[in-house]
PDB file of C-alpha atoms in Angstrom:
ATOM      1  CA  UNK A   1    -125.406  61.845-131.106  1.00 53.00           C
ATOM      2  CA  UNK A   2    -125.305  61.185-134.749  1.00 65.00           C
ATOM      3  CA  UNK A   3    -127.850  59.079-136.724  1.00 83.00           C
ATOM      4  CA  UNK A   4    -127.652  56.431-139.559  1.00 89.00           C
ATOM      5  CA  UNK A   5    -130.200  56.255-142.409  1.00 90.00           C
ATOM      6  CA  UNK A   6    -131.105  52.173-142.197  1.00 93.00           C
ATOM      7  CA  UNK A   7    -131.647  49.841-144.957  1.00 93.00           C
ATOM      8  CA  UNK A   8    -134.905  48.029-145.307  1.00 94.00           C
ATOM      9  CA  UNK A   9    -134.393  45.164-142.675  1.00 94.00           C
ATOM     10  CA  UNK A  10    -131.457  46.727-140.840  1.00 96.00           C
ATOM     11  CA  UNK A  11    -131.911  47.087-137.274  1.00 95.00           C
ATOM     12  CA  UNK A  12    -128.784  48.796-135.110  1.00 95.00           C
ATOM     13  CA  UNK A  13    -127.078  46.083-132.422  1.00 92.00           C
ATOM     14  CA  UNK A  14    -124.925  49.277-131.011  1.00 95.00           C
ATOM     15  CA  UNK A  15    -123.751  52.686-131.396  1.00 95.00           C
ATOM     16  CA  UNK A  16    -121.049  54.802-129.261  1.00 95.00           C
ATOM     17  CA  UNK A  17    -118.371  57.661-129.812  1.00 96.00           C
ATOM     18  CA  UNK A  18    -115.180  56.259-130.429  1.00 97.00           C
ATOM     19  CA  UNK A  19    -111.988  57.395-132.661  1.00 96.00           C
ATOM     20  CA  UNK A  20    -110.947  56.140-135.798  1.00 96.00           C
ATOM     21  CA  UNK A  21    -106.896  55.912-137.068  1.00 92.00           C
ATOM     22  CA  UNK A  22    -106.946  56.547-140.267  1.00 87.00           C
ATOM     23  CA  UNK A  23    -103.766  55.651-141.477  1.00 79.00           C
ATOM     24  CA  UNK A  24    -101.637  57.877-143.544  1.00 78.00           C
ATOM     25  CA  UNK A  25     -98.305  57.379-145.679  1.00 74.00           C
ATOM     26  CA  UNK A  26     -94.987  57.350-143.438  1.00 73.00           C
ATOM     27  CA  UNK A  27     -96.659  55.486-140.682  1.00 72.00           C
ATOM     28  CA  UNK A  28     -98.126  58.209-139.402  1.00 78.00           C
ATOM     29  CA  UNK A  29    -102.137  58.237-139.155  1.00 83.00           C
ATOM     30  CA  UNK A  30    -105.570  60.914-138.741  1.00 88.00           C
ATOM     31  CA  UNK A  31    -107.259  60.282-135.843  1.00 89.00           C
ATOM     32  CA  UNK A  32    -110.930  61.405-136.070  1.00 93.00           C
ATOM     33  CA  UNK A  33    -113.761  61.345-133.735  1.00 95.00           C
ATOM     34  CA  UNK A  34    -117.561  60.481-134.581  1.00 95.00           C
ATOM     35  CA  UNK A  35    -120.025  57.634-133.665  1.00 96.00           C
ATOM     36  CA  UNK A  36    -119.302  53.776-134.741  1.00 97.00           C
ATOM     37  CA  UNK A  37    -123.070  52.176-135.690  1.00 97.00           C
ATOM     38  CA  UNK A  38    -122.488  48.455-135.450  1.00 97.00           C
ATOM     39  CA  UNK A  39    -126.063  47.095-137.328  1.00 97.00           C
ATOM     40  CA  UNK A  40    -127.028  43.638-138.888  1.00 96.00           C
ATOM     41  CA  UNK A  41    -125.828  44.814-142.356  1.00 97.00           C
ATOM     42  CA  UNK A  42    -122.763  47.033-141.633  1.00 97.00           C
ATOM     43  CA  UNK A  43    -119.920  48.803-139.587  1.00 97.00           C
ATOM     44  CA  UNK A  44    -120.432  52.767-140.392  1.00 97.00           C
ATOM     45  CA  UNK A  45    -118.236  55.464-138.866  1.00 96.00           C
ATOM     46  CA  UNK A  46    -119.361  58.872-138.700  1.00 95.00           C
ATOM     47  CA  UNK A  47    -117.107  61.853-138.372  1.00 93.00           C
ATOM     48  CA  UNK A  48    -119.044  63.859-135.740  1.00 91.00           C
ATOM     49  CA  UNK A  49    -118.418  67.017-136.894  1.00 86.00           C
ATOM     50  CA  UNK A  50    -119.530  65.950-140.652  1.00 86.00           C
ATOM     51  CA  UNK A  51    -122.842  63.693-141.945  1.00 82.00           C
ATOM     52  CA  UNK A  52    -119.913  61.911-143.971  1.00 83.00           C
ATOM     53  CA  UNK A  53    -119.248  58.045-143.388  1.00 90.00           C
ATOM     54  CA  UNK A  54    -115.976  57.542-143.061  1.00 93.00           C
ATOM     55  CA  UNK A  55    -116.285  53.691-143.126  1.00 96.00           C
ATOM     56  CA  UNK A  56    -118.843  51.856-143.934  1.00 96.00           C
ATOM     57  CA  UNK A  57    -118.533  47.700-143.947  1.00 97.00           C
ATOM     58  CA  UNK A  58    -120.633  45.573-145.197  1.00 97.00           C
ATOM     59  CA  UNK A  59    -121.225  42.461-143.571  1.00 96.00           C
ATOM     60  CA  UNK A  60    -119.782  40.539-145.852  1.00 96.00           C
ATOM     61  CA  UNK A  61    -116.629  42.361-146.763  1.00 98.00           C
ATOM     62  CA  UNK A  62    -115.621  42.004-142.661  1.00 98.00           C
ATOM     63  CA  UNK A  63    -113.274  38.591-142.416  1.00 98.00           C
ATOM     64  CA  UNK A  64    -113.215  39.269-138.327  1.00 98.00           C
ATOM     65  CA  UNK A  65    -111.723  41.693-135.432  1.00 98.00           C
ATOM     66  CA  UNK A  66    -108.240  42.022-133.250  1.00 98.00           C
ATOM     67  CA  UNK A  67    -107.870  43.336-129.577  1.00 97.00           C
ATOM     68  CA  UNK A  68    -104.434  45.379-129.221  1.00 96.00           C
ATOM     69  CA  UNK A  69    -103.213  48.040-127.123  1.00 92.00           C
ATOM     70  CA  UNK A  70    -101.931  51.372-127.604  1.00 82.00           C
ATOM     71  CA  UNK A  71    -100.464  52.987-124.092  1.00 85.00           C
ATOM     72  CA  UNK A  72    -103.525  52.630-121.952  1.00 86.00           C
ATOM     73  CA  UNK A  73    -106.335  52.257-124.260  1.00 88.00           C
ATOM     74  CA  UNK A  74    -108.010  48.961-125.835  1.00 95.00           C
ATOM     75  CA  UNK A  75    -107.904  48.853-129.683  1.00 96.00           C
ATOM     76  CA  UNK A  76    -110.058  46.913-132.206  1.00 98.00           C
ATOM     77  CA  UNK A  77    -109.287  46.401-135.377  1.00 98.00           C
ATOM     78  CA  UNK A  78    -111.337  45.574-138.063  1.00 98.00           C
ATOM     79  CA  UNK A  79    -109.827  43.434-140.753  1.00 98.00           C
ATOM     80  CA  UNK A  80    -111.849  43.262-144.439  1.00 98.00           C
ATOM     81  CA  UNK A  81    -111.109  40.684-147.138  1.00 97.00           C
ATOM     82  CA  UNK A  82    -109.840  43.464-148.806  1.00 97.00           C
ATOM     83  CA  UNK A  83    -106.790  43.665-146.178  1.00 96.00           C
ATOM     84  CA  UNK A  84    -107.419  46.708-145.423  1.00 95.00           C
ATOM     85  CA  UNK A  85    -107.342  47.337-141.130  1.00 95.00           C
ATOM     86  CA  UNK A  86    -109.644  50.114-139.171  1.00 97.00           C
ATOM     87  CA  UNK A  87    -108.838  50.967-135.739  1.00 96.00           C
ATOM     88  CA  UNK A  88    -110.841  51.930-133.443  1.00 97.00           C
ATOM     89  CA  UNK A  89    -110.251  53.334-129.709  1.00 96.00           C
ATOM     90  CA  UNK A  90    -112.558  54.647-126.992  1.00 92.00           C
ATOM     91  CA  UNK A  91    -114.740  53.895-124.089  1.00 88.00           C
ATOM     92  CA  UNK A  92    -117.219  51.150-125.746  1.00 91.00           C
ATOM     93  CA  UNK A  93    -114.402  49.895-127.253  1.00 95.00           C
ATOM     94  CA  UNK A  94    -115.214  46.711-125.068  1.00 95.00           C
ATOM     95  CA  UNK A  95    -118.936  47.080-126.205  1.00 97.00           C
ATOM     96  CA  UNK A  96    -117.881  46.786-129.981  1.00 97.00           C
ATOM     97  CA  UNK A  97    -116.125  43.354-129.325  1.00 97.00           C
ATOM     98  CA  UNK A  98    -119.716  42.069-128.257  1.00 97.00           C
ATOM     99  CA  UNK A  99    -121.475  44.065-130.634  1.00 97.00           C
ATOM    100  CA  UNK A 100    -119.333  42.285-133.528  1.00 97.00           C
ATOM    101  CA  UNK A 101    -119.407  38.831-132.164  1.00 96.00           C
ATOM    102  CA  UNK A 102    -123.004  38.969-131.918  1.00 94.00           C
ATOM    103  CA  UNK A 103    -123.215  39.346-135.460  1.00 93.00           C
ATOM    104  CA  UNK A 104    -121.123  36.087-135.593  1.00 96.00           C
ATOM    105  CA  UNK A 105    -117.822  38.732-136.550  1.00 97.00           C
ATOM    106  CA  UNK A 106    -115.072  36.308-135.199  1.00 98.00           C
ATOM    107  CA  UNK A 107    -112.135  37.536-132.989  1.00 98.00           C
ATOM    108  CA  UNK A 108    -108.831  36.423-134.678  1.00 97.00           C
ATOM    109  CA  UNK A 109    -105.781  35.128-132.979  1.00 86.00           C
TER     110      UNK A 109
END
């Protein structure tokens, strides 16, 4: 599995493969698949078949997290106080919810 270089004081809460929707003009969107690191400090997403980080969140640039659906598979969205939205799908897509709120990441209505 991929790797993250840490920050002085950053420790990793979680880490799993997952996809990312990128979104694209039109509607339409890239899906790509890599390793979410959920840490104290940030949100990273690694494109497995690159070392590049697709996302990476700061702490303090994440306003919170929705739960949404697409066919049979659990979404989260991240939501910056940019406004700008990264979804996320996958099998520890219920492990990211707790990952986030453990960081005190609040689920939004």
């Amino acid at each position: 599995m991929a790797n993250i270089q840490l920050e002085s004081g950053e420790s990793v809460f979680g880490r799993g493969m997952m996809a990312y929707w990128e979104p694209m003009l039109g509607g339409a969107c890239n899906v790509w698949r890599g390793t979410i690191f959920v840490t104290n400090q940030r949100v990273c997403f690694q494109i497995s078949w690159t070392t590049h980080m697709e996302v990476e969140l700061r702490r303090s640039e994440i306003i919170g997290f929705t739960v949404g659906r697409h066919l049979f598979a659990t979404k989260v969205m991240i939501h910056s106080k940019s406004g700008e939205t990264y979804t996320f799908t996958g099998f520890p897509a219920k492990k990211l919810q707790s990952w986030l709120g453990s960081l005190g990441i609040p689920r939004l209505k």
